Tab-separated table of C-alpha atoms in Angstrom:
chain	number	residue	atom	x	y	z
L	714	UNK	CA	-42.052	-15.898	-83.652
L	715	UNK	CA	-38.798	-17.794	-83.261
L	716	UNK	CA	-38.754	-17.125	-79.515
L	717	UNK	CA	-42.359	-18.344	-79.142
L	718	UNK	CA	-41.561	-21.534	-81.045
L	719	UNK	CA	-38.433	-22.096	-78.959
L	720	UNK	CA	-40.250	-21.542	-75.637
L	721	UNK	CA	-43.199	-23.757	-76.627
L	722	UNK	CA	-40.856	-26.529	-77.778
L	723	UNK	CA	-38.747	-26.417	-74.617
L	724	UNK	CA	-41.813	-26.404	-72.357
L	725	UNK	CA	-43.639	-29.291	-74.011
L	726	UNK	CA	-40.434	-31.316	-74.400
L	727	UNK	CA	-39.875	-31.267	-70.625
L	728	UNK	CA	-39.469	-34.979	-69.735
L	729	UNK	CA	-41.564	-34.816	-66.547
L	730	UNK	CA	-44.040	-37.464	-67.708
L	731	UNK	CA	-41.250	-39.809	-68.778
L	732	UNK	CA	-39.486	-39.277	-65.452
L	733	UNK	CA	-42.687	-39.983	-63.498
L	734	UNK	CA	-43.791	-43.018	-65.521
L	735	UNK	CA	-41.771	-45.685	-63.700
L	736	UNK	CA	-41.290	-44.432	-60.096
L	737	UNK	CA	-44.950	-43.462	-59.549
L	738	UNK	CA	-46.162	-46.943	-60.585
L	739	UNK	CA	-43.543	-48.663	-58.429
L	740	UNK	CA	-44.315	-46.525	-55.371
L	741	UNK	CA	-48.069	-47.134	-55.710
L	742	UNK	CA	-47.391	-50.851	-56.279
L	743	UNK	CA	-45.332	-51.233	-53.098
L	744	UNK	CA	-47.946	-49.289	-51.155
L	745	UNK	CA	-50.884	-51.373	-52.329
L	746	UNK	CA	-48.830	-54.513	-51.677
L	747	UNK	CA	-48.223	-53.492	-48.056
L	748	UNK	CA	-51.915	-52.694	-47.675
L	749	UNK	CA	-52.754	-56.263	-48.723
L	750	UNK	CA	-50.139	-58.013	-46.566
L	751	UNK	CA	-47.283	-58.165	-49.106
L	752	UNK	CA	-44.256	-56.412	-47.663
L	753	UNK	CA	-41.817	-55.563	-50.461
L	754	UNK	CA	-38.269	-54.769	-49.385
L	755	UNK	CA	-37.071	-53.250	-52.643
L	756	UNK	CA	-38.614	-51.745	-55.727
L	757	UNK	CA	-36.237	-53.881	-57.819
L	758	UNK	CA	-38.014	-57.015	-56.575
L	759	UNK	CA	-41.368	-55.696	-57.789
L	760	UNK	CA	-39.864	-55.013	-61.208
L	761	UNK	CA	-38.303	-58.496	-61.354
L	762	UNK	CA	-41.495	-60.279	-60.231
L	763	UNK	CA	-43.258	-59.714	-63.561
L	764	UNK	CA	-40.461	-61.557	-65.407
L	765	UNK	CA	-40.698	-64.742	-63.320
L	766	UNK	CA	-41.625	-67.870	-65.258
L	767	UNK	CA	-40.862	-70.451	-62.542
L	768	UNK	CA	-42.245	-70.706	-58.992
L	769	UNK	CA	-40.321	-72.998	-56.632
L	770	UNK	CA	-42.093	-74.022	-53.410
L	771	UNK	CA	-40.842	-75.555	-50.205
L	772	UNK	CA	-43.248	-78.125	-48.734
L	773	UNK	CA	-43.362	-77.870	-44.951
L	774	UNK	CA	-44.824	-74.583	-43.726
L	775	UNK	CA	-45.621	-73.328	-47.224
L	776	UNK	CA	-47.752	-75.849	-49.104
L	777	UNK	CA	-48.625	-77.441	-45.769
L	778	UNK	CA	-49.647	-75.584	-42.621
L	779	UNK	CA	-46.310	-76.206	-40.886
L	780	UNK	CA	-48.074	-77.687	-37.855
L	781	UNK	CA	-47.482	-81.441	-38.125
L	782	UNK	CA	-48.652	-83.940	-35.548
L	783	UNK	CA	-47.459	-87.396	-34.599
L	784	UNK	CA	-49.760	-89.850	-36.346
L	785	UNK	CA	-48.058	-93.166	-35.552
L	786	UNK	CA	-45.041	-94.668	-33.784
L	787	UNK	CA	-43.378	-97.931	-34.738
L	788	UNK	CA	-41.527	-99.445	-31.757
L	789	UNK	CA	-38.768	-102.024	-32.271
L	790	UNK	CA	-36.628	-102.181	-29.138
L	791	UNK	CA	-38.193	-99.780	-26.642
L	792	UNK	CA	-41.314	-98.342	-25.054
L	793	UNK	CA	-43.306	-95.288	-26.147
L	794	UNK	CA	-42.040	-93.171	-23.233
L	795	UNK	CA	-38.413	-93.994	-24.002
L	796	UNK	CA	-38.464	-93.200	-27.716
L	797	UNK	CA	-40.379	-89.958	-27.166
L	798	UNK	CA	-38.127	-88.847	-24.298
L	799	UNK	CA	-34.972	-89.391	-26.377
L	800	UNK	CA	-36.495	-87.777	-29.451
L	801	UNK	CA	-37.724	-84.758	-27.504
L	802	UNK	CA	-34.360	-84.316	-25.760
L	803	UNK	CA	-32.522	-84.359	-29.085
L	804	UNK	CA	-34.982	-81.925	-30.657
L	805	UNK	CA	-34.775	-79.522	-27.706
L	806	UNK	CA	-32.512	-77.144	-29.633
L	807	UNK	CA	-34.392	-77.361	-32.922
L	808	UNK	CA	-37.112	-74.958	-34.082
L	809	UNK	CA	-38.230	-77.163	-36.974
L	810	UNK	CA	-42.022	-77.821	-37.122
L	811	UNK	CA	-41.383	-81.575	-36.789
L	812	UNK	CA	-39.569	-80.900	-33.514
L	813	UNK	CA	-42.654	-79.118	-32.174
L	814	UNK	CA	-44.805	-82.140	-33.047
L	815	UNK	CA	-42.440	-84.447	-31.147
L	816	UNK	CA	-42.342	-82.152	-28.097
L	817	UNK	CA	-46.136	-82.001	-27.984
L	818	UNK	CA	-46.509	-85.758	-28.260
L	819	UNK	CA	-43.865	-86.285	-25.551
L	820	UNK	CA	-45.607	-83.860	-23.161
L	821	UNK	CA	-48.906	-85.699	-23.676
L	822	UNK	CA	-47.383	-89.089	-22.822
L	823	UNK	CA	-44.742	-88.583	-20.147
L	824	UNK	CA	-42.745	-86.116	-18.096
L	825	UNK	CA	-39.622	-88.276	-18.194
L	826	UNK	CA	-36.562	-86.321	-19.348
L	827	UNK	CA	-33.144	-87.442	-20.533
L	828	UNK	CA	-30.044	-85.297	-20.289
L	829	UNK	CA	-28.642	-85.611	-23.810
L	830	UNK	CA	-25.277	-83.898	-24.230
L	831	UNK	CA	-23.229	-82.633	-27.195
L	832	UNK	CA	-26.251	-82.292	-29.453
L	833	UNK	CA	-25.226	-81.583	-33.047
L	834	UNK	CA	-27.266	-80.913	-36.160
L	835	UNK	CA	-26.240	-82.850	-39.253
L	836	UNK	CA	-27.528	-80.786	-42.172
L	837	UNK	CA	-30.163	-82.592	-44.183
L	838	UNK	CA	-29.974	-85.683	-41.973
L	839	UNK	CA	-30.995	-84.998	-38.368
L	840	UNK	CA	-29.511	-84.604	-34.904
L	841	UNK	CA	-27.065	-86.624	-32.822
L	842	UNK	CA	-25.997	-86.440	-29.178
L	843	UNK	CA	-24.737	-88.525	-26.273
L	844	UNK	CA	-26.775	-90.197	-23.550
L	845	UNK	CA	-24.974	-92.177	-20.822
L	846	UNK	CA	-21.934	-92.514	-23.053
L	847	UNK	CA	-23.924	-93.813	-26.016
L	848	UNK	CA	-24.657	-92.009	-29.249
L	849	UNK	CA	-28.345	-91.217	-29.713
L	850	UNK	CA	-29.749	-89.912	-32.985
L	851	UNK	CA	-32.951	-88.867	-34.700
L	852	UNK	CA	-33.227	-88.383	-38.449
L	853	UNK	CA	-33.327	-90.238	-41.751
L	854	UNK	CA	-31.775	-93.485	-43.031
L	855	UNK	CA	-28.578	-91.720	-44.054
L	856	UNK	CA	-28.067	-90.547	-40.483
L	857	UNK	CA	-28.619	-94.067	-39.148
L	858	UNK	CA	-25.934	-95.354	-41.509
L	859	UNK	CA	-23.655	-92.509	-40.422
L	860	UNK	CA	-23.919	-93.415	-36.707
L	861	UNK	CA	-23.490	-97.139	-37.351
L	862	UNK	CA	-27.086	-98.341	-36.936
L	863	UNK	CA	-27.876	-101.326	-39.122
L	864	UNK	CA	-31.300	-101.372	-40.783
L	865	UNK	CA	-32.436	-104.838	-41.831
L	866	UNK	CA	-34.157	-105.468	-45.146
L	867	UNK	CA	-37.416	-106.205	-43.319
L	868	UNK	CA	-37.313	-102.889	-41.438
L	869	UNK	CA	-36.353	-101.096	-44.643
L	870	UNK	CA	-39.399	-102.567	-46.408
L	871	UNK	CA	-41.641	-101.489	-43.533
L	872	UNK	CA	-40.167	-97.979	-43.762
L	873	UNK	CA	-40.893	-97.831	-47.483
L	874	UNK	CA	-44.498	-98.860	-46.871
L	875	UNK	CA	-44.832	-96.222	-44.156
L	876	UNK	CA	-43.391	-93.569	-46.467
L	877	UNK	CA	-46.029	-94.358	-49.075
L	878	UNK	CA	-48.638	-92.972	-46.659
L	879	UNK	CA	-47.244	-89.514	-47.346
L	880	UNK	CA	-45.913	-88.928	-43.838
L	881	UNK	CA	-42.606	-87.559	-42.593
L	882	UNK	CA	-40.545	-90.190	-40.763
L	883	UNK	CA	-37.957	-89.652	-38.039
L	884	UNK	CA	-35.910	-92.721	-37.045
L	885	UNK	CA	-34.594	-92.846	-33.471
L	886	UNK	CA	-31.551	-94.819	-32.342
L	887	UNK	CA	-29.486	-95.427	-29.208
L	888	UNK	CA	-26.018	-96.869	-29.619
L	889	UNK	CA	-26.245	-99.442	-32.400
L	890	UNK	CA	-29.939	-100.106	-31.738
L	891	UNK	CA	-32.733	-98.728	-33.872
L	892	UNK	CA	-35.447	-97.948	-31.317
L	893	UNK	CA	-38.116	-97.354	-33.941
L	894	UNK	CA	-39.528	-94.426	-35.847
L	895	UNK	CA	-42.033	-91.624	-35.474
L	896	UNK	CA	-44.465	-90.803	-38.273
L	897	UNK	CA	-45.760	-87.233	-38.581
L	898	UNK	CA	-48.434	-85.866	-40.896
L	899	UNK	CA	-49.062	-82.245	-41.840
L	900	UNK	CA	-52.283	-80.696	-43.098
L	901	UNK	CA	-52.243	-79.052	-46.532
L	902	UNK	CA	-53.213	-75.376	-46.482
L	903	UNK	CA	-56.730	-74.767	-47.763
L	904	UNK	CA	-55.491	-72.318	-50.396
L	905	UNK	CA	-52.586	-74.425	-51.713
L	906	UNK	CA	-54.457	-76.222	-54.493
L	907	UNK	CA	-56.019	-72.966	-55.731
L	908	UNK	CA	-52.662	-71.164	-55.539
L	909	UNK	CA	-50.960	-73.800	-57.691
L	910	UNK	CA	-53.837	-73.683	-60.184
L	911	UNK	CA	-53.663	-69.864	-60.408
L	912	UNK	CA	-49.882	-69.981	-60.831
L	913	UNK	CA	-50.254	-72.349	-63.779
L	914	UNK	CA	-52.928	-70.112	-65.315
L	915	UNK	CA	-50.408	-67.271	-65.149
L	916	UNK	CA	-47.974	-69.413	-67.142
L	917	UNK	CA	-45.670	-70.251	-64.243
L	918	UNK	CA	-43.810	-73.545	-64.038
L	919	UNK	CA	-44.438	-74.801	-60.467
L	920	UNK	CA	-41.797	-76.984	-58.768
L	921	UNK	CA	-41.712	-78.458	-55.246
L	922	UNK	CA	-38.310	-78.497	-53.548
L	923	UNK	CA	-38.144	-80.393	-50.241
L	924	UNK	CA	-35.816	-82.312	-47.993
L	925	UNK	CA	-38.597	-84.736	-47.137
L	926	UNK	CA	-38.791	-88.252	-48.541
L	927	UNK	CA	-40.032	-88.756	-52.103
L	928	UNK	CA	-43.197	-90.631	-51.132
L	929	UNK	CA	-44.346	-87.868	-48.791
L	930	UNK	CA	-43.430	-85.168	-51.315
L	931	UNK	CA	-45.214	-86.937	-54.187
L	932	UNK	CA	-48.326	-87.448	-52.056
L	933	UNK	CA	-48.588	-83.733	-51.259
L	934	UNK	CA	-47.675	-82.723	-54.827
L	935	UNK	CA	-50.367	-84.943	-56.362
L	936	UNK	CA	-52.977	-83.506	-54.030
L	937	UNK	CA	-52.269	-79.880	-54.938
L	938	UNK	CA	-51.503	-80.463	-58.625
L	939	UNK	CA	-47.701	-80.115	-58.837
L	940	UNK	CA	-46.028	-82.316	-61.456
L	941	UNK	CA	-42.366	-81.512	-60.820
L	942	UNK	CA	-40.913	-82.598	-57.464
L	943	UNK	CA	-37.347	-82.591	-56.172
L	944	UNK	CA	-37.223	-84.529	-52.883
L	945	UNK	CA	-34.583	-85.770	-50.418
L	946	UNK	CA	-32.586	-82.610	-50.987
L	947	UNK	CA	-30.190	-81.135	-48.437
L	948	UNK	CA	-30.330	-77.436	-47.469
L	949	UNK	CA	-27.124	-76.525	-49.309
L	950	UNK	CA	-28.419	-78.278	-52.430
L	951	UNK	CA	-31.563	-76.145	-52.598
L	952	UNK	CA	-29.605	-73.074	-53.667
L	953	UNK	CA	-27.791	-75.169	-56.277
L	954	UNK	CA	-31.132	-76.362	-57.700
L	955	UNK	CA	-32.236	-72.741	-58.037
L	956	UNK	CA	-28.940	-71.909	-59.731
L	957	UNK	CA	-29.380	-74.814	-62.154
L	958	UNK	CA	-32.794	-73.458	-63.165
L	959	UNK	CA	-31.329	-69.992	-63.690
L	960	UNK	CA	-28.520	-71.396	-65.826
L	961	UNK	CA	-31.213	-73.055	-67.939
L	962	UNK	CA	-32.634	-69.585	-68.644
L	963	UNK	CA	-35.405	-69.538	-66.025
L	964	UNK	CA	-36.378	-66.481	-63.961
L	965	UNK	CA	-37.088	-68.047	-60.565
L	966	UNK	CA	-39.296	-67.007	-57.659
L	967	UNK	CA	-38.730	-69.124	-54.529
L	968	UNK	CA	-41.098	-69.426	-51.560
L	969	UNK	CA	-39.847	-70.794	-48.244
L	970	UNK	CA	-40.128	-70.270	-44.506
L	971	UNK	CA	-37.232	-71.939	-42.700
L	972	UNK	CA	-33.524	-71.647	-42.032
L	973	UNK	CA	-32.950	-74.361	-44.635
L	974	UNK	CA	-34.502	-72.131	-47.303
L	975	UNK	CA	-32.411	-68.991	-46.659
L	976	UNK	CA	-29.642	-69.744	-49.179
L	977	UNK	CA	-32.172	-70.655	-51.879
L	978	UNK	CA	-34.175	-67.485	-51.212
L	979	UNK	CA	-31.029	-65.401	-51.652
L	980	UNK	CA	-30.116	-67.235	-54.855
L	981	UNK	CA	-33.583	-66.845	-56.418
L	982	UNK	CA	-34.362	-63.858	-58.625
L	983	UNK	CA	-37.303	-63.115	-56.327
L	984	UNK	CA	-37.321	-64.517	-52.781
L	985	UNK	CA	-40.660	-64.872	-50.970
L	986	UNK	CA	-40.938	-65.791	-47.289
L	987	UNK	CA	-43.863	-66.665	-45.070
L	988	UNK	CA	-44.336	-64.027	-42.368
L	989	UNK	CA	-44.216	-66.663	-39.628
L	990	UNK	CA	-40.958	-68.085	-40.976
L	991	UNK	CA	-37.519	-67.966	-39.397
L	992	UNK	CA	-35.716	-64.637	-39.031
L	993	UNK	CA	-32.973	-65.635	-41.465
L	994	UNK	CA	-35.552	-66.541	-44.124
L	995	UNK	CA	-37.337	-63.221	-43.649
L	996	UNK	CA	-34.034	-61.400	-43.940
L	997	UNK	CA	-33.068	-63.218	-47.148
L	998	UNK	CA	-36.416	-62.698	-48.928
L	999	UNK	CA	-37.531	-59.806	-51.149
L	1000	UNK	CA	-41.217	-60.266	-50.318
L	1001	UNK	CA	-42.657	-61.131	-46.896
L	1002	UNK	CA	-46.151	-62.661	-46.941
L	1003	UNK	CA	-47.728	-61.384	-43.735
L	1004	UNK	CA	-50.806	-63.637	-43.970
L	1005	UNK	CA	-48.699	-66.823	-44.243
L	1006	UNK	CA	-50.777	-67.907	-47.222
L	1007	UNK	CA	-49.389	-69.612	-50.323
L	1008	UNK	CA	-51.850	-67.795	-52.564
L	1009	UNK	CA	-50.149	-64.514	-51.606
L	1010	UNK	CA	-47.002	-65.737	-53.360
L	1011	UNK	CA	-48.963	-65.886	-56.608
L	1012	UNK	CA	-50.519	-62.498	-55.781
L	1013	UNK	CA	-47.009	-61.026	-55.396
L	1014	UNK	CA	-46.109	-62.046	-58.926
L	1015	UNK	CA	-49.479	-60.799	-60.181
L	1016	UNK	CA	-48.807	-57.430	-58.494
L	1017	UNK	CA	-45.449	-57.249	-60.275
L	1018	UNK	CA	-47.159	-57.876	-63.619
L	1019	UNK	CA	-49.892	-55.295	-62.872
L	1020	UNK	CA	-47.262	-52.715	-61.924
L	1021	UNK	CA	-45.305	-53.325	-65.114
L	1022	UNK	CA	-48.477	-52.889	-67.184
L	1023	UNK	CA	-48.949	-49.475	-65.545
L	1024	UNK	CA	-45.332	-48.534	-66.296
L	1025	UNK	CA	-45.725	-49.471	-69.955
L	1026	UNK	CA	-48.977	-47.532	-70.363
L	1027	UNK	CA	-47.406	-44.559	-68.549
L	1028	UNK	CA	-44.502	-44.550	-70.987
L	1029	UNK	CA	-46.968	-44.889	-73.857
L	1030	UNK	CA	-48.912	-41.827	-72.691
L	1031	UNK	CA	-45.702	-39.817	-72.278
L	1032	UNK	CA	-44.380	-40.706	-75.724
L	1033	UNK	CA	-47.726	-39.978	-77.418
L	1034	UNK	CA	-47.859	-36.517	-75.818
L	1035	UNK	CA	-44.328	-35.768	-76.997
L	1036	UNK	CA	-44.837	-37.183	-80.492
L	1037	UNK	CA	-47.915	-35.000	-81.022
L	1038	UNK	CA	-46.953	-31.948	-78.951
L	1039	UNK	CA	-43.352	-31.286	-80.019
L	1040	UNK	CA	-44.077	-31.037	-83.791
L	1041	UNK	CA	-47.025	-28.734	-83.033
L	1042	UNK	CA	-44.869	-26.561	-80.794
L	1043	UNK	CA	-42.187	-26.368	-83.487
L	1044	UNK	CA	-44.764	-24.974	-85.929
L	1045	UNK	CA	-45.428	-27.909	-88.244
L	1046	UNK	CA	-48.925	-26.527	-88.987
L	1047	UNK	CA	-47.808	-22.884	-89.321
L	1048	UNK	CA	-47.083	-22.889	-93.080
L	1049	UNK	CA	-50.391	-24.526	-94.029
L	1050	UNK	CA	-52.865	-23.231	-91.407
L	1051	UNK	CA	-51.105	-20.362	-89.686
L	1052	UNK	CA	-51.623	-22.166	-86.325
L	1053	UNK	CA	-48.934	-22.122	-83.670
L	1054	UNK	CA	-49.048	-23.722	-80.227
L	1055	UNK	CA	-48.655	-20.851	-77.714
L	1056	UNK	CA	-46.326	-21.364	-74.697
L	1057	UNK	CA	-49.299	-21.304	-72.318
L	1058	UNK	CA	-50.985	-24.167	-74.176
L	1059	UNK	CA	-47.666	-26.043	-74.298
L	1060	UNK	CA	-47.336	-25.674	-70.528
L	1061	UNK	CA	-50.901	-26.934	-70.029
L	1062	UNK	CA	-50.237	-29.946	-72.271
L	1063	UNK	CA	-47.028	-30.750	-70.412
L	1064	UNK	CA	-48.821	-30.544	-67.054
L	1065	UNK	CA	-51.689	-32.676	-68.356
L	1066	UNK	CA	-49.266	-35.376	-69.488
L	1067	UNK	CA	-47.761	-35.533	-65.992
L	1068	UNK	CA	-51.202	-35.641	-64.371
L	1069	UNK	CA	-52.337	-38.437	-66.699
L	1070	UNK	CA	-49.266	-40.521	-65.864
L	1071	UNK	CA	-49.781	-40.095	-62.117
L	1072	UNK	CA	-53.501	-40.829	-62.482
L	1073	UNK	CA	-52.773	-43.968	-64.477
L	1074	UNK	CA	-50.392	-45.140	-61.739
L	1075	UNK	CA	-53.022	-44.500	-59.071
L	1076	UNK	CA	-55.322	-46.996	-60.817
L	1077	UNK	CA	-53.112	-49.620	-59.124
L	1078	UNK	CA	-54.734	-48.678	-55.821
L	1079	UNK	CA	-57.729	-50.766	-56.894
L	1080	UNK	CA	-55.579	-53.876	-57.433
L	1081	UNK	CA	-56.727	-56.799	-55.295
L	1082	UNK	CA	-54.831	-59.972	-54.363
L	1083	UNK	CA	-56.061	-63.291	-55.691
L	1084	UNK	CA	-58.949	-64.458	-53.552
L	1085	UNK	CA	-59.656	-67.982	-52.337
């Protein structure tokens, strides 16, 4: 009798179900994510996703389509061909979406090329180079101040009015002359408004983080329903903003697509990158969104929550089996009823607990991403 009790107890106490509870759910979760265009680099990221309470979004290429076009040019001391030729020459080594818009506009207007030398990128400001011994630059007001270009109060007022249209502005200068500026607009992704709405329904605090001007950022944010905006921020400051949120007790998921977002993606608890983003952003992220759709960022967090629900129910099943089975195997009913759980029945119960845990994990296969 003692041997039967011992064998039954050892068999039913085998922690197979407990050992399977977490890894089976995580493996199924990563598999179903890949099937739906969410490439997950590490199981840890899927576990962390369910804890996120803050979603930080870059603007260009994430909320917007990342395919801006030149909508207007303001000329001060030059012709259209000249400003576009200088701008395109400076942007020749840049892979930023705004650079592509300038190149396309230049190719539609002229074939004139300038040989700009010593092109340098000034982080968060723009690009500078040399043309015929003069410094040429394209970027924001700070860059114009840096290269010694004076902006009059009248021009500054005109720039502010242009910014209120919600466009991105690139000022172009040659020597000490401000040649004018190029205005570029970008279309908001069709799913962006829905994605922000779904994120809020999930209890996430949505924040826009962008290096673009405040007027442009606020215009896009208002259209998609984002209340919190941090604009005019340099690439190295993005990671610091993420760190500040974490120090305030937030669990942060960050979505970006460019080189400027790489440090912030690494700093975030969960980094998400658009599949068409830069290589360094893809390398820094935990999730890669193959469909390049903002709503997939929300789906990634939803998948993390769904996976964690499976893990918790798996553990619940395993504990219930042990709480009921082990006392029975040890003979708790023997004195009163004469019943004893035979080793064969204990083995069947142990196997059934493992099967139930695996089956519960496989329910995740029917998970679907949030639809537009």
